[in-house]
Coordinates of C-alpha atoms in Angstrom, one line a residue:
Chain A
X1 CA 90.6 156.8 88.0
X2 CA 93.9 155.4 89.2
X3 CA 94.6 151.8 88.2
X4 CA 96.1 149.1 90.4
X5 CA 99.2 150.5 92.0
X6 CA 102.1 148.5 93.4
X7 CA 105.1 149.6 95.4
X8 CA 108.0 149.5 95.2
X9 CA 108.6 149.1 91.5
X10 CA 112.0 147.6 92.0
X11 CA 113.6 146.0 95.0
X12 CA 117.0 144.3 95.7
X13 CA 117.3 142.0 98.7
X14 CA 119.8 139.5 100.1
X15 CA 119.2 135.8 100.6
X16 CA 117.6 135.1 104.0
X17 CA 116.0 138.6 104.3
X18 CA 112.3 139.4 104.4
X19 CA 110.4 141.5 102.0
X20 CA 107.0 143.2 101.9
X21 CA 105.3 144.2 98.7
X22 CA 102.2 146.4 98.6
X23 CA 99.2 146.7 96.4
X24 CA 96.4 149.2 96.2
X25 CA 93.4 148.0 94.1
X26 CA 91.2 150.1 91.9
X27 CA 88.7 152.1 94.0
X28 CA 85.7 149.9 94.7
X29 CA 87.4 146.6 94.0
X30 CA 87.3 144.2 96.8
X31 CA 89.3 141.3 95.5
X32 CA 93.1 141.2 95.2
X33 CA 95.2 138.5 93.8
X34 CA 99.0 138.0 93.7
X35 CA 101.0 136.3 91.0
X36 CA 104.7 135.5 90.6
X37 CA 106.2 135.8 87.2
X38 CA 109.7 134.3 86.8
X39 CA 111.7 135.5 83.8
X40 CA 110.6 133.7 80.7
X41 CA 107.5 132.2 82.3
X42 CA 103.8 133.0 82.6
X43 CA 102.4 134.3 85.9
X44 CA 101.8 131.8 88.6
X45 CA 99.0 132.3 91.1
X46 CA 100.0 132.8 94.8
X47 CA 97.0 134.1 96.7
X48 CA 93.6 135.6 96.4
X49 CA 91.9 137.7 99.0
X50 CA 88.3 138.9 98.9
X51 CA 86.6 140.9 101.6
X52 CA 89.8 140.6 103.7
X53 CA 89.7 136.8 103.8
X54 CA 92.0 134.3 101.9
X55 CA 89.9 132.7 99.2
X56 CA 92.6 130.9 97.3
X57 CA 96.2 129.8 97.6
X58 CA 98.6 128.5 95.0
X59 CA 101.4 126.0 95.4
X60 CA 103.9 128.2 97.3
X61 CA 105.7 127.4 100.5
X62 CA 104.7 128.9 103.9
X63 CA 107.4 131.5 103.5
X64 CA 104.8 133.3 101.4
X65 CA 102.0 135.0 103.2
X66 CA 99.6 137.9 102.5
X67 CA 96.8 139.9 104.0
X68 CA 94.2 142.4 103.0
X69 CA 93.3 145.5 105.0
X70 CA 90.0 147.1 105.7
X71 CA 90.6 149.6 102.8
X72 CA 91.1 146.5 100.5
X73 CA 94.8 147.2 99.9
X74 CA 97.0 144.2 100.3
X75 CA 100.5 143.1 101.3
X76 CA 102.5 140.1 100.2
X77 CA 105.2 139.0 102.6
X78 CA 108.1 136.6 101.8
X79 CA 110.4 135.4 104.5
X80 CA 113.8 133.8 104.3
X81 CA 114.3 134.9 100.7
X82 CA 115.9 132.5 98.2
X83 CA 117.6 133.2 94.9
X84 CA 114.7 131.5 93.2
X85 CA 112.3 134.1 94.6
X86 CA 113.7 136.6 92.1
X87 CA 110.7 137.5 89.9
X88 CA 108.2 140.1 88.9
X89 CA 105.3 140.1 91.4
X90 CA 102.0 141.1 90.0
X91 CA 99.0 142.3 91.9
X92 CA 95.5 142.2 90.3
X93 CA 92.2 143.4 91.5
X94 CA 88.6 142.9 90.6
X95 CA 85.2 144.1 91.8
X96 CA 84.2 140.8 93.3
X97 CA 85.4 137.2 93.4
X98 CA 83.0 135.9 90.8
X99 CA 84.0 134.8 87.3
X100 CA 82.2 137.7 85.6
X101 CA 84.4 140.3 87.2
X102 CA 87.3 141.3 85.0
X103 CA 90.8 141.3 86.4
X104 CA 92.9 144.4 86.3
X105 CA 96.7 144.1 86.8
X106 CA 99.3 146.5 88.2
X107 CA 102.7 147.1 86.7
X108 CA 104.4 144.7 89.2
X109 CA 107.3 144.8 91.6
X110 CA 110.6 143.5 90.3
X111 CA 112.3 141.6 93.1
X112 CA 116.0 140.7 92.8
X113 CA 117.5 138.4 95.4
X114 CA 121.3 138.3 95.6
Chain B
X1 CA 95.4 119.6 87.1
X2 CA 94.8 121.9 84.3
X3 CA 97.7 122.9 82.0
X4 CA 98.1 125.5 79.3
X5 CA 100.7 125.1 76.5
X6 CA 101.9 127.8 74.1
X7 CA 104.3 126.1 71.6
X8 CA 105.5 129.2 69.9
X9 CA 108.1 131.1 72.1
X10 CA 108.5 133.8 69.5
X11 CA 106.8 135.1 66.4
X12 CA 107.1 138.0 64.1
X13 CA 104.8 139.7 61.6
X14 CA 104.9 142.6 59.2
X15 CA 102.8 145.6 60.0
X16 CA 99.2 145.3 58.5
X17 CA 99.5 141.5 58.1
X18 CA 97.7 138.8 60.0
X19 CA 99.2 136.5 62.6
X20 CA 97.9 133.6 64.6
X21 CA 99.2 132.6 68.0
X22 CA 98.5 129.0 69.2
X23 CA 97.4 127.7 72.6
X24 CA 96.4 124.2 73.8
X25 CA 95.1 123.3 77.2
X26 CA 94.3 120.2 79.2
X27 CA 91.3 119.8 81.5
X28 CA 88.7 117.3 82.4
X29 CA 86.1 120.0 83.0
X30 CA 83.3 120.7 80.5
X31 CA 82.7 124.3 81.6
X32 CA 85.5 126.9 81.8
X33 CA 86.8 130.2 80.5
X34 CA 89.8 130.9 78.3
X35 CA 91.6 134.2 78.0
X36 CA 94.4 135.9 76.0
X37 CA 96.4 138.6 77.9
X38 CA 98.9 141.0 76.4
X39 CA 102.0 142.1 78.4
X40 CA 103.9 145.0 76.8
X41 CA 107.3 146.2 78.0
X42 CA 105.5 148.3 80.6
X43 CA 104.8 144.9 82.3
X44 CA 101.1 145.5 82.9
X45 CA 98.9 142.5 81.9
X46 CA 96.0 143.6 79.7
X47 CA 93.0 141.5 78.8
X48 CA 92.7 141.1 75.1
X49 CA 89.8 138.6 74.7
X50 CA 87.8 136.1 76.7
X51 CA 85.9 133.0 75.6
X52 CA 83.3 130.9 77.6
X53 CA 83.6 127.2 76.8
X54 CA 79.8 126.8 76.7
X55 CA 79.5 129.3 73.9
X56 CA 80.1 127.8 70.4
X57 CA 80.6 131.2 68.8
X58 CA 84.1 132.4 68.7
X59 CA 84.8 135.7 70.5
X60 CA 85.9 138.8 68.7
X61 CA 87.2 142.2 69.8
X62 CA 87.9 144.5 67.0
X63 CA 91.1 143.2 65.3
X64 CA 91.4 140.3 67.7
X65 CA 89.5 137.0 67.3
X66 CA 89.8 133.5 68.5
X67 CA 89.4 130.0 67.0
X68 CA 88.1 127.9 69.8
X69 CA 88.1 124.2 69.2
X70 CA 86.7 122.6 72.3
X71 CA 87.1 118.9 71.2
X72 CA 90.7 119.6 70.3
X73 CA 91.3 121.7 73.4
X74 CA 92.7 124.4 71.2
X75 CA 92.3 128.2 71.6
X76 CA 94.3 130.3 69.0
X77 CA 94.4 134.1 68.8
X78 CA 94.2 135.8 65.4
X79 CA 95.4 139.4 65.1
X80 CA 94.4 141.1 61.9
X81 CA 95.9 144.3 60.5
X82 CA 98.9 144.0 62.9
X83 CA 100.1 147.3 64.4
X84 CA 103.4 148.3 65.9
X85 CA 101.7 148.6 69.3
X86 CA 100.7 145.0 69.2
X87 CA 104.4 144.1 69.9
X88 CA 104.3 142.4 73.3
X89 CA 104.2 139.0 75.1
X90 CA 100.9 137.2 74.7
X91 CA 99.7 134.8 77.3
X92 CA 96.9 132.2 77.1
X93 CA 95.1 131.6 80.4
X94 CA 92.5 129.1 81.7
X95 CA 90.0 129.4 84.5
X96 CA 87.5 126.9 85.9
X97 CA 83.9 127.8 85.6
X98 CA 82.5 128.9 88.9
X99 CA 86.0 129.8 90.0
X100 CA 87.5 133.3 90.2
X101 CA 89.3 135.3 87.7
X102 CA 91.8 135.9 90.5
X103 CA 93.0 132.3 90.0
X104 CA 94.1 131.9 86.4
X105 CA 96.5 129.3 85.0
X106 CA 98.8 130.9 82.4
X107 CA 100.9 129.4 79.6
X108 CA 104.5 130.4 79.1
X109 CA 103.7 133.1 76.6
X110 CA 104.6 134.0 73.0
X111 CA 106.7 137.0 72.2
X112 CA 105.2 138.8 69.2
X113 CA 107.2 141.3 67.3
X114 CA 105.5 143.5 64.7
X115 CA 107.9 144.8 62.1
X116 CA 107.4 148.1 60.1

């Protein structure tokens, strides 16, 4: 079975631009979470979606938004990019929202803002 | 707010030896979960081991075991018989009981190098 897939793997954008990152969860998984991992730091929670509804939001500005589609795939959108948005963006999926459902991570999208 | 602290930015160990990675956390909750994740150069986060705070018995998974000291809010990871494939970043993470594994609080990580 395919794992969590993220696209693109690498991306270079200019300050002020907009970016869309995509994530396909493991087949049958209904929960998707997004994390930002700045170089040298641990991942920081951005959003969680379950059954197409936002179920959690981290401490990120409104420039960050996300959505989940009927097939449970997800997009993370970032507007008005800043240099500080340069990071590895990780997507993770689980079968359901509950705490007994293991989390499976993708390989991430490396975003560089110049 | 909960915090997770990993005080060892880097560690190294000889192949076949044992190494212990440290983690402390801060919370006012009595029930919660703790995790250790491994992130190799491939960037994919892989769950190593998980501990429920209400269980006194320390979790073990093959060569990996934890020393969970609830009163001290300490959660260390012991890797026995270290292998070259254990070389990776290791992250300690916290989750509130009744919360979702989608919302984890991570430490800054420890870079482990296993030397032949």
